[in-house]
Tab-separated table of C-alpha atoms in Angstrom:
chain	number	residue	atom	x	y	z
A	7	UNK	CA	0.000	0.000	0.000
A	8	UNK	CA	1.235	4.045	-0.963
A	9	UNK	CA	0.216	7.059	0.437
A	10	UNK	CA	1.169	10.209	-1.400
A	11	UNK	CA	-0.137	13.565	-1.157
A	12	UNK	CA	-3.261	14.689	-3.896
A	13	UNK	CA	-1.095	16.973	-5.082
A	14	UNK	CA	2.175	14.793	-5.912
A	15	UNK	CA	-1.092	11.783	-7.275
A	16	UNK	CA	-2.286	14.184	-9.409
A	17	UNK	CA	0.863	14.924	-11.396
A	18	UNK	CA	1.982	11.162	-11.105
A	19	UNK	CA	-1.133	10.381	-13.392
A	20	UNK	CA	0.146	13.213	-15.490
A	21	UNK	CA	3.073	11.218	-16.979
A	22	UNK	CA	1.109	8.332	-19.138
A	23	UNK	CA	2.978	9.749	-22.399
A	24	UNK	CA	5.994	9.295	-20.887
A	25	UNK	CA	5.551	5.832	-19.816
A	26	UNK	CA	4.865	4.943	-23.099
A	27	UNK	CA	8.517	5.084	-23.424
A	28	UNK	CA	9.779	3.427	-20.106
A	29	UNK	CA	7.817	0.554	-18.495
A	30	UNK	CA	5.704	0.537	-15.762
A	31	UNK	CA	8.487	-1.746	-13.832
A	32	UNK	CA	10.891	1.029	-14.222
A	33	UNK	CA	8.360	3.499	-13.449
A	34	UNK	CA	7.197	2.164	-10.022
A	35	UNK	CA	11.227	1.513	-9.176
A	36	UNK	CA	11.875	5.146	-9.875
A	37	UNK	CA	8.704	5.877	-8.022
A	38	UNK	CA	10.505	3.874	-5.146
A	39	UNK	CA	13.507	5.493	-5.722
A	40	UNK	CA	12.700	9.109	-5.099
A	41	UNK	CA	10.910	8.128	-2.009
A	42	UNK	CA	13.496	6.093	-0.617
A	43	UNK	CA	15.896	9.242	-1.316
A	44	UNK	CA	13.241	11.487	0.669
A	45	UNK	CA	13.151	9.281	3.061
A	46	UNK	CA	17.031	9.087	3.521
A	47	UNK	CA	17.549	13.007	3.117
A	48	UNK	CA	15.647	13.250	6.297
A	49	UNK	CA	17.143	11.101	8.479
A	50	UNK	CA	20.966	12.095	7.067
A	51	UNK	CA	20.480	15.542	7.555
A	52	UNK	CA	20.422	14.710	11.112
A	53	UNK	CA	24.280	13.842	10.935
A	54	UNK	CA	23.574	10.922	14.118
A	55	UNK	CA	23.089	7.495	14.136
A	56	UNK	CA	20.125	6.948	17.031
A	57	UNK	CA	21.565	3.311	17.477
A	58	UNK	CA	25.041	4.967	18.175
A	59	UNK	CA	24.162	8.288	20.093
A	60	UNK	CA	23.737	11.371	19.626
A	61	UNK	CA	27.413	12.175	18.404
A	62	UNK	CA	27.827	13.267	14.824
A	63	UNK	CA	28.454	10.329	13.050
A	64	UNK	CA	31.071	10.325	9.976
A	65	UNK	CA	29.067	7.161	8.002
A	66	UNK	CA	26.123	9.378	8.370
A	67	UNK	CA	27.063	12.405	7.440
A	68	UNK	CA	28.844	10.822	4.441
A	69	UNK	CA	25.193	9.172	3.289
A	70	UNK	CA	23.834	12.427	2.839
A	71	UNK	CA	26.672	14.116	0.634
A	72	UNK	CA	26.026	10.730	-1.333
A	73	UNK	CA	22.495	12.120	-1.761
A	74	UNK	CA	23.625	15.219	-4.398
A	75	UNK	CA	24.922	15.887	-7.089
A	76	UNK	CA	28.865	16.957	-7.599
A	77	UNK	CA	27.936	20.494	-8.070
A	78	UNK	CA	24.494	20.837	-5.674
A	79	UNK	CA	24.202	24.062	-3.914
A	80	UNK	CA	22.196	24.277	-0.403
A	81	UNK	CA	20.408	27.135	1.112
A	82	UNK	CA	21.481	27.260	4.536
A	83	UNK	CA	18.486	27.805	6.902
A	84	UNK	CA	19.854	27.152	10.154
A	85	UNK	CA	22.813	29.293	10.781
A	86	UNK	CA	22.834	33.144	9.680
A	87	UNK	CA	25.523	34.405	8.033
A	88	UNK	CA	26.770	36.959	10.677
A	89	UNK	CA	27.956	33.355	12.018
A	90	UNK	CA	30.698	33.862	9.161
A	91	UNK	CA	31.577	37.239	10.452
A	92	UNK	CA	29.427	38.677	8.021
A	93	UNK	CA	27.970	40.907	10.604
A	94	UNK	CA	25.122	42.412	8.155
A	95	UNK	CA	21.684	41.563	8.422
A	96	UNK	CA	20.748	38.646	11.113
A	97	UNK	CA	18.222	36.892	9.178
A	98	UNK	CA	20.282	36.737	5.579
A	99	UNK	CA	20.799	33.101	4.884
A	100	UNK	CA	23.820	31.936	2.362
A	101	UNK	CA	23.627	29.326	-0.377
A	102	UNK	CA	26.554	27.245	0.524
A	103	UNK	CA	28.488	23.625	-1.234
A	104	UNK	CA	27.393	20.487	-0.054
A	105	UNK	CA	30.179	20.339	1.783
A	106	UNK	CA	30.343	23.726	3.506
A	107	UNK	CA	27.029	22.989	4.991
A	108	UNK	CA	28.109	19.576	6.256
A	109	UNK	CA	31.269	20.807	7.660
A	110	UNK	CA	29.489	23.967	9.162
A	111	UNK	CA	26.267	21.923	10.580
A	112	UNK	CA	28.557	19.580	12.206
A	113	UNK	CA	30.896	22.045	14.309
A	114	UNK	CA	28.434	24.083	15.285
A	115	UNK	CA	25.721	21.141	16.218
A	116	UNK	CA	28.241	18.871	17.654
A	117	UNK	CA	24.965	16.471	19.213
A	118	UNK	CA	23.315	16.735	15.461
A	119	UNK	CA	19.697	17.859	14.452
A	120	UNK	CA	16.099	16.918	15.208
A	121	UNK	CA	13.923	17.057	12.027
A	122	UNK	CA	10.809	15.988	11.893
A	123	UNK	CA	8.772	15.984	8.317
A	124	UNK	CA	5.206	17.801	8.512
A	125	UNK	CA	4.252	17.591	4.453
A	126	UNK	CA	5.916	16.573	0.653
A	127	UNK	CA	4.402	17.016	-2.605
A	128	UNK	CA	6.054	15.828	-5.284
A	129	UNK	CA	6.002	17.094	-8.492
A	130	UNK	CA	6.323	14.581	-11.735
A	131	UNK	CA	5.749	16.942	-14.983
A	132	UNK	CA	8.932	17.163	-16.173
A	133	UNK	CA	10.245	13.343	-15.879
A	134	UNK	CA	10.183	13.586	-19.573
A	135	UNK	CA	13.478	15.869	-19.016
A	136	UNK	CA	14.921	13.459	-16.430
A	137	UNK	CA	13.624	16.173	-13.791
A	138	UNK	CA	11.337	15.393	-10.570
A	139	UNK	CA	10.910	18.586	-8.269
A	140	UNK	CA	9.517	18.197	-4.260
A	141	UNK	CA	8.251	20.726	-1.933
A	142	UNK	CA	8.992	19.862	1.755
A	143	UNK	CA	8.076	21.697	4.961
A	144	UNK	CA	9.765	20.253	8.216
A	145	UNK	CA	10.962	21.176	11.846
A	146	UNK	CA	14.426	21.475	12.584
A	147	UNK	CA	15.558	22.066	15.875
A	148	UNK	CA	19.091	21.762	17.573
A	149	UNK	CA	21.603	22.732	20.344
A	150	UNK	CA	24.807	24.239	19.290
A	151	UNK	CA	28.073	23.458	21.633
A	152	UNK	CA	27.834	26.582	23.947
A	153	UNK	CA	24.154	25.224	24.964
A	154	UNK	CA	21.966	27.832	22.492
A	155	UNK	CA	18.583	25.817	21.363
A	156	UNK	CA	17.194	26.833	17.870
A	157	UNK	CA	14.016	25.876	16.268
A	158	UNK	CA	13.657	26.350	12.241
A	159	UNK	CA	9.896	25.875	10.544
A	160	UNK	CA	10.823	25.992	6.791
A	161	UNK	CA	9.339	25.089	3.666
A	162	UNK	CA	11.840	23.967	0.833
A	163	UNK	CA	12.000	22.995	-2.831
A	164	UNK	CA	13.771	20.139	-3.701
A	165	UNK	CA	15.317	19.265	-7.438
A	166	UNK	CA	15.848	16.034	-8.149
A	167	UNK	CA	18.272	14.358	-11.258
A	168	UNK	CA	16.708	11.345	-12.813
A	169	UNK	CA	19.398	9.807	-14.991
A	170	UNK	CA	18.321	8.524	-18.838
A	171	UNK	CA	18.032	4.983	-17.315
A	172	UNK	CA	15.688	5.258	-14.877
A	173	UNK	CA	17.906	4.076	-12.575
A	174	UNK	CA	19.457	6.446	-10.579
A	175	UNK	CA	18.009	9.585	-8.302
A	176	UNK	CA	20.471	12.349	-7.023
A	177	UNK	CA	19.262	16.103	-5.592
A	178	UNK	CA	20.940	18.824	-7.993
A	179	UNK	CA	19.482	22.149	-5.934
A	180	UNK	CA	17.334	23.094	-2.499
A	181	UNK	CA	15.772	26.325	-2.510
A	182	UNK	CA	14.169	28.297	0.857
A	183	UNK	CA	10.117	29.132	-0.091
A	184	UNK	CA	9.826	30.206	3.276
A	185	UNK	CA	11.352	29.811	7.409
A	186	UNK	CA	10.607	30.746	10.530
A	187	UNK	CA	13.703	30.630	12.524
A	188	UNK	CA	13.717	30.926	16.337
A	189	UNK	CA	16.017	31.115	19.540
A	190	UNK	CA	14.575	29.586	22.647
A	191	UNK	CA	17.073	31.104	24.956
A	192	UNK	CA	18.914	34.094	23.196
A	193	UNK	CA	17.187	37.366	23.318
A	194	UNK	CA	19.179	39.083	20.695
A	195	UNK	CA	19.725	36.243	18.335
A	196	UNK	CA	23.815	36.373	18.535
A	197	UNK	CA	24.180	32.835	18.407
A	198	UNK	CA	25.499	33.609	22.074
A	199	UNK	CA	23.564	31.706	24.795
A	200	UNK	CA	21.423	34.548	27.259
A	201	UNK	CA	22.842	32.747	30.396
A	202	UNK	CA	26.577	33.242	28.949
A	203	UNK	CA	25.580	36.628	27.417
A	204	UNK	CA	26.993	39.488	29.258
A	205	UNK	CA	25.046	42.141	26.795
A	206	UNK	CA	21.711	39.675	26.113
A	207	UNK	CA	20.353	42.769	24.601
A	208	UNK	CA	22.596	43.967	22.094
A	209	UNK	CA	24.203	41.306	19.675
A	210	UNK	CA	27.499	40.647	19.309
A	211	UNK	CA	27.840	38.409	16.552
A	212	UNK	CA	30.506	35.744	16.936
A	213	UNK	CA	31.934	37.016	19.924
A	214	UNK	CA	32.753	34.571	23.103
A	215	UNK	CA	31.034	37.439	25.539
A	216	UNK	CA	28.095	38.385	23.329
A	217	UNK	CA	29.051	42.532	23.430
A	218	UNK	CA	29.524	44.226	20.259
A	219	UNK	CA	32.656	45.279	19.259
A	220	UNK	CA	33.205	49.348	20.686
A	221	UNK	CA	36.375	50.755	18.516
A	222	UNK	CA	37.897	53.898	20.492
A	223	UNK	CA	37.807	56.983	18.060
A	224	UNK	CA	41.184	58.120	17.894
A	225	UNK	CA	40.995	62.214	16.775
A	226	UNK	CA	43.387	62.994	13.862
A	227	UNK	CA	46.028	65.858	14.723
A	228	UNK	CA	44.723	68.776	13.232
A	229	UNK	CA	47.494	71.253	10.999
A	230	UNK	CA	48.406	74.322	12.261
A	231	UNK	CA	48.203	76.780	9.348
A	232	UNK	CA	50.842	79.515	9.764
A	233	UNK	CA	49.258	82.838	10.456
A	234	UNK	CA	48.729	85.278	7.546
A	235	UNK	CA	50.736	88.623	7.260
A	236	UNK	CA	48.734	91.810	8.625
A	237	UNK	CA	47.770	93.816	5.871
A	238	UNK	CA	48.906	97.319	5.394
A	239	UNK	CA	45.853	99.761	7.051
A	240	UNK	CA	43.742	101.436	4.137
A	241	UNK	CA	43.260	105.001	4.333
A	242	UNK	CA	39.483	105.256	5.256
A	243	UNK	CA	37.193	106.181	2.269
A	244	UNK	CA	34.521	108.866	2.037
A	245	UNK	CA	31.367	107.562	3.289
A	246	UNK	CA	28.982	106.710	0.352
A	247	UNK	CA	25.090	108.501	0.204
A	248	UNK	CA	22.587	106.369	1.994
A	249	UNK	CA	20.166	105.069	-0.573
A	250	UNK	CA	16.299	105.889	-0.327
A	251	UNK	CA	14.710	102.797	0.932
A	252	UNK	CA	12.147	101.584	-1.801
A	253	UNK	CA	8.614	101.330	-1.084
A	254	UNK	CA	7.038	97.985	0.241
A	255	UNK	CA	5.272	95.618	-2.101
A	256	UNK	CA	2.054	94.921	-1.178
A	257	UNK	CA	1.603	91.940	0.647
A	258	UNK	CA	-0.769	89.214	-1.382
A	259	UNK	CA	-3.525	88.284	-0.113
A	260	UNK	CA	-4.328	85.286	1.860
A	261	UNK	CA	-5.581	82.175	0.446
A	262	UNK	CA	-9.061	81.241	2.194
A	263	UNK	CA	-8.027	78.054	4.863
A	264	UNK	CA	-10.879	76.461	3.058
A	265	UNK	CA	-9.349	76.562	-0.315
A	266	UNK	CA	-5.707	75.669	0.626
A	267	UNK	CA	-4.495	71.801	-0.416
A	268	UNK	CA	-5.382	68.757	1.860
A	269	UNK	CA	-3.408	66.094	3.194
A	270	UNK	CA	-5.478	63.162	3.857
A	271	UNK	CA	-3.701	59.985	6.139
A	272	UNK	CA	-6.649	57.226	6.169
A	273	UNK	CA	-7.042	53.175	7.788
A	274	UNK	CA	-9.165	50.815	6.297
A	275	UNK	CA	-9.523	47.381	7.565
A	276	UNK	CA	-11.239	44.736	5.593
A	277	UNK	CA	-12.902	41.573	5.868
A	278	UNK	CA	-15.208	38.864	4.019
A	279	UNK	CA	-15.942	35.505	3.198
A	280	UNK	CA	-17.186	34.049	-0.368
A	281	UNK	CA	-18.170	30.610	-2.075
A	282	UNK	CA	-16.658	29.222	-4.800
A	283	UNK	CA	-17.051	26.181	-6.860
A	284	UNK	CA	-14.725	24.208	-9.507
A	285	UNK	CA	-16.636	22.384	-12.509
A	286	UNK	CA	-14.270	20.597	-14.465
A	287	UNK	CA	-13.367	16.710	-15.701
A	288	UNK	CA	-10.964	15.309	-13.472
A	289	UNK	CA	-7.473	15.394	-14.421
A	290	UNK	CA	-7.002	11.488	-12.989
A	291	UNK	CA	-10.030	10.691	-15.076
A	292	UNK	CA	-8.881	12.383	-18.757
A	293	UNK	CA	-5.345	10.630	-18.298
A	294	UNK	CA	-7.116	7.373	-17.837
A	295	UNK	CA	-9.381	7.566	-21.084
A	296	UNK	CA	-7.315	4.985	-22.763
A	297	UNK	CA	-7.108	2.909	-20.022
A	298	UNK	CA	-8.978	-0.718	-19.910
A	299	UNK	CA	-11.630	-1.573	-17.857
A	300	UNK	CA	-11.693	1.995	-15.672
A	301	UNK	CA	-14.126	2.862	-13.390
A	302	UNK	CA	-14.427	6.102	-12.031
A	303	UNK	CA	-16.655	8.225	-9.613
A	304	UNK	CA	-18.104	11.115	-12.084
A	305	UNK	CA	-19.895	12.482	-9.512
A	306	UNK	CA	-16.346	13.707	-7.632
A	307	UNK	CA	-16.089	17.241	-7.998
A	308	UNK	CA	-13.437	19.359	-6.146
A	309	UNK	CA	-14.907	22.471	-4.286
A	310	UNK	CA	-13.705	25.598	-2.909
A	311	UNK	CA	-15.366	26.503	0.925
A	312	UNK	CA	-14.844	28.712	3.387
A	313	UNK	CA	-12.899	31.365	1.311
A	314	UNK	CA	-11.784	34.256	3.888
A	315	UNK	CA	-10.531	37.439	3.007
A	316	UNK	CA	-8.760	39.472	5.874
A	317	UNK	CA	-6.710	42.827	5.188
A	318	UNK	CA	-5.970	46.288	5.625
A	319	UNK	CA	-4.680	49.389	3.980
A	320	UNK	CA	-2.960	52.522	4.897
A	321	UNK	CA	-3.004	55.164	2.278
A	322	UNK	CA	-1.541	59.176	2.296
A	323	UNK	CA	-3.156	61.661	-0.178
A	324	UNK	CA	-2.242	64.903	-1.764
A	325	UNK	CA	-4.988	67.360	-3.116
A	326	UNK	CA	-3.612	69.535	-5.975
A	327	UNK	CA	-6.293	72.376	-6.016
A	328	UNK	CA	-7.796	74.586	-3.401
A	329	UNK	CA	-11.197	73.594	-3.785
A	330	UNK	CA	-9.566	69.426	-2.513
A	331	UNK	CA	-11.694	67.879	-5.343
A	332	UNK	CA	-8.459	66.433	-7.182
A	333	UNK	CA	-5.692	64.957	-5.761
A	334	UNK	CA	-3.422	61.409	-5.807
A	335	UNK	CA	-2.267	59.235	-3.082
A	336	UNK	CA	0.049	55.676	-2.110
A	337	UNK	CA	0.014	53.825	0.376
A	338	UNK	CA	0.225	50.072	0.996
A	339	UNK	CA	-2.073	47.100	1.276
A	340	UNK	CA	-2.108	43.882	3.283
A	341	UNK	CA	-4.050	40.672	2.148
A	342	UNK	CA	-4.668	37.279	4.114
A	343	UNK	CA	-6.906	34.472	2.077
A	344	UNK	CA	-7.409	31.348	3.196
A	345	UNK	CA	-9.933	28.787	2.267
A	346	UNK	CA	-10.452	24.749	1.996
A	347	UNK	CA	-10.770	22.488	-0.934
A	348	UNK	CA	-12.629	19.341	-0.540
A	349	UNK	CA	-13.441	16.288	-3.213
A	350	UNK	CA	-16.214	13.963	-1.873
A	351	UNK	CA	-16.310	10.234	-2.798
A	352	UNK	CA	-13.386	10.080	-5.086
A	353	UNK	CA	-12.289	6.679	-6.489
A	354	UNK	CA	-10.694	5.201	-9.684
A	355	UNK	CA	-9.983	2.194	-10.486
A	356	UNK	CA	-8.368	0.513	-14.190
A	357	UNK	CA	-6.590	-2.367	-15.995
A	358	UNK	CA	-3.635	-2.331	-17.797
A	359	UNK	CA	-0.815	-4.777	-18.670
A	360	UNK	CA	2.306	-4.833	-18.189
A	361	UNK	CA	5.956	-5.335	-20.229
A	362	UNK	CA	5.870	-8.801	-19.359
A	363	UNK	CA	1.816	-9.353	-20.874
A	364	UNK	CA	0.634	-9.865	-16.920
A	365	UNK	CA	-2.781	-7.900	-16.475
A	366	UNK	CA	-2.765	-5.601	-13.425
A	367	UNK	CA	-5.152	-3.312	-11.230
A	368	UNK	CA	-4.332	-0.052	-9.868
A	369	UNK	CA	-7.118	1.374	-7.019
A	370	UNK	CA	-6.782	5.134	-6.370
A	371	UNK	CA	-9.559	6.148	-3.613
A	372	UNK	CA	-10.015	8.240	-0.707
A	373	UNK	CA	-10.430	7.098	2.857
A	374	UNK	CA	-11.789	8.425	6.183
A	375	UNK	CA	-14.365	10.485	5.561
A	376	UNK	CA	-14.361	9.693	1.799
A	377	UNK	CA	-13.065	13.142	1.435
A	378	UNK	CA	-9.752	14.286	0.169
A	379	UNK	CA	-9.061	17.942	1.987
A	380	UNK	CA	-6.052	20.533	0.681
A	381	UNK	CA	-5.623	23.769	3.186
A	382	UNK	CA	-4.338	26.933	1.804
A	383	UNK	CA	-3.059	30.140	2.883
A	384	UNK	CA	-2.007	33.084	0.732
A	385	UNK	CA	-0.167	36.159	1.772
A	386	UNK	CA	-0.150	39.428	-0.099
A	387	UNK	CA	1.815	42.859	0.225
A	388	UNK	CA	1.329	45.665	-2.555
A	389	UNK	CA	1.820	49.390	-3.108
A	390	UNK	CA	-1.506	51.333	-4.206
A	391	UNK	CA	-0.970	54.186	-6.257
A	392	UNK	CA	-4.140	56.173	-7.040
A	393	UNK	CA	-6.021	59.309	-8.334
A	394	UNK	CA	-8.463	61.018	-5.527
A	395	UNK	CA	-11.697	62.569	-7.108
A	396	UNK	CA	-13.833	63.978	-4.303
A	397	UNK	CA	-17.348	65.811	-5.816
A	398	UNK	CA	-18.828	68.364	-3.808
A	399	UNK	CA	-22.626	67.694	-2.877
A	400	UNK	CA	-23.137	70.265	-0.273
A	401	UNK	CA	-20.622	72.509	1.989
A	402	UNK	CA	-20.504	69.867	4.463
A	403	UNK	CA	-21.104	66.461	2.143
A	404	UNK	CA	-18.873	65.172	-0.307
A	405	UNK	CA	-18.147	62.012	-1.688
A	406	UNK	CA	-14.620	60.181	-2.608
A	407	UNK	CA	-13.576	58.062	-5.592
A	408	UNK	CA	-10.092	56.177	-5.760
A	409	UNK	CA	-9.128	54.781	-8.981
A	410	UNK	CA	-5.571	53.465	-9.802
A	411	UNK	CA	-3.240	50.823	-9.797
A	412	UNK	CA	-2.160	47.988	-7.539
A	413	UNK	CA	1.209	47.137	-7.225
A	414	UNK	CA	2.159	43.384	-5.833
A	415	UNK	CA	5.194	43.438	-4.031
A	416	UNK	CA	5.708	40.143	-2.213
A	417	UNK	CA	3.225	37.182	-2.573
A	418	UNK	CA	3.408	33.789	-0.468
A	419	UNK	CA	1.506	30.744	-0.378
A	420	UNK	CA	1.349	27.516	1.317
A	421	UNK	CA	-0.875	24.665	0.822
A	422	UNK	CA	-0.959	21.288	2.692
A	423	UNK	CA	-3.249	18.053	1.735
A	424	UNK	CA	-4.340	15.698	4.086
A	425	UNK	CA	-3.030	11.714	3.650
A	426	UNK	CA	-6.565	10.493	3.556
A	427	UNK	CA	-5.514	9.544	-0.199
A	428	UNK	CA	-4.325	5.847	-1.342
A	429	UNK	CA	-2.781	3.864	-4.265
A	430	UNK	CA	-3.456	0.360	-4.558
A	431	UNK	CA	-1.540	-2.136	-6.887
A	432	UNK	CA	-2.972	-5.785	-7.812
């Protein structure tokens, strides 16, 4: 029996061109293969051997270079890189060598890590270019050799090098989608433990005493210019006529205060909910067209509920005339929307044969509930820009329209499917 994810099933199914070319043998091996290579990424990147201690363990560590590729780059999301002396920003993270991050990992996390492995999704749509691509969040947590306890929830993408063959799996790349790094017991994240710290307020980045570095200001000797020669005294000259003072200009006068230019600051905070639905053949069901014998549930159609919109928006505006009926304005905007998608009694099941003329059955179907359920979350930051028309209706009512554009500046979104999903071979 398999369990994968609905979103790694669905573009597993997605591949019946390309096993047209390679056999369904070689296709459930590789299948096996990139999960057993999941599997072992986890437990080598803890760099211990459970049945040996908790002592970084050489074989181990050697098992997960073994994993990549010669020339595989890692993001490092564990250890900053003011822990280089690179005493910048605290939270930017380095791309380092397979080995740098093994060599790196295991002096400063002498006892190893802790991962745990919350959600994968793997991703089969480009096999046909010997490529298979997973998305990965875990826990990491760990204790570094001067007794400082971290605690990393990431999110990862994972490339994966399928040779022509079939036959053999290595990782090429791992990209950072998104982290959440913590320190349990070091107030200003120095890498310095707080009970060790003697300034557990203000970071001192890779220093034994956790103080940052004071340099003493030495002053620079200043010249001494040699004094100039006294000038010769001028006989005094004739005092000149005093000049008639010209008249005044007439002051302008003032503008009205109720015709002189606005600047309006406003806070809006937004909120809503919405139903959505998805009516469309199923993806499983179009790749098995072709297939003998199939039997599928029609009546399995994927919905969108309880779609939540949360948000708000600060914006500063400008009027350019005195009468503040035109004007234009930024500001920025903050979106949260999150929402479930559910597919009710889903199950397929077809004949095929194989390279060696034996018939076989594959069973894909849901379980518990007899409901497949995928979370998401999506975040949004962007910059409005915008024109500010405000009509006049009386002295004391007007109205305001904003039209204009809005300008994404950072999007991020996470999704996570239950296992209440199975594959069955006979």
């Amino acid at each position: 029996m398999r369990k994968l994810t609905l979103t790694g099933l669905l573009l597993l199914f997605a591949l019946q061109a390309f096993s047209q070319a390679a056999s369904n043998t070689q296709l459930i091996n590789l299948f096996n293969k990139v999960d057993s290579t999941l599997i072992l990424y986890i437990k080598s990147s803890r760099f211990v051997n459970p049945l040996s201690g908790d002592k970084i363990d050489a074989k181990v560590m050697q098992d997960f270079k073994n994993l990549f590729t010669a020339d595989a780059m890692i993001i490092d999301e564990i250890v900053p890189a003011y822990y280089d002396n690179n005493f910048t920003d605290p939270e930017n993270l380095v791309t380092r060598s397979v080995e740098d991050y093994s060599k790196l990992v295991s002096t400063i996390f002498p006892n190893g890590l802790n991962i745990t492995l919350v959600n994968a999704n793997i991703n089969y749509s480009e096999l046909a270019s010997n490529k298979v691509s997973l998305v990965l969040e875990k826990i990491v947590k760990g204790k570094t050799q001067n007794g400082l306890r971290i605690e990393n929830h990431d999110t990862i993408e994972m490339d994966l090098v399928v040779s022509p063959d079939l036959q053999t799996v290595r990782i090429s790349a791992i990209r950072l989608i998104g982290h959440s790094l913590t320190f349990s017991n070091d107030m200003d994240r120095d890498f310095v433990w707080d009970e060790i710290d003697k300034c557990p307020k203000k970071p001192g980045y890779s220093r034994a005493d956790g103080c940052p570095e004071v340099l003493a200001k030495v002053e620079k000797p200043k010249p001494v210019k040699p004094p100039k020669p006294e000038k010769p005294e001028e006989p005094e000259k004739p005092a000149k006529p005093a000049k008639q003072a010209k008249p005044a200009k007439p002051e302008k006068p003032a503008r009205p205060a109720s015709e002189k230019p606005d600047i309006v600051l406003a806070f809006n905070v937004f909120t809503g909910t919405s139903k959505s639905t998805f009516d469309f053949e199923d993806n499983i069901n179009s790749m098995y067209n072709s297939a003998a014998d199939i039997s599928t549930n029609k009546n399995a159609k994927p919905e969108i509920s309880g779609l939540k919109t949360l948000g708000f928006d600060l914006g500063l505006g400008l009027f350019l005339d005195g009468k503040n009926r035109l004007g234009i304005g930024a500001g920025v905007q903050f979106q949260n929307i999150s929402g479930t998608i559910k597919k009710t009694g889903y199950d397929v099941t077809f004949k095929a044969t194989d390279q060696f003329g034996e018939e076989y059955k594959q069973h894909i179907f849901a379980t518990g509930n007899n409901t497949l359920i995928e979370t998401f979350k999506v975040k949004q930051l962007s910059i409005p820009i915008f024109l500010i028309l405000r009509p006049k209706i009386t002295d004391k009512i007007r109205f305001q329209i904003d039209a204009g554009l809005n300008i994404g500046m950072s999007f991020k979104g996470t999704s996570k499917a239950d296992d209440n999903f199975k594959l069955d071979y006979e």
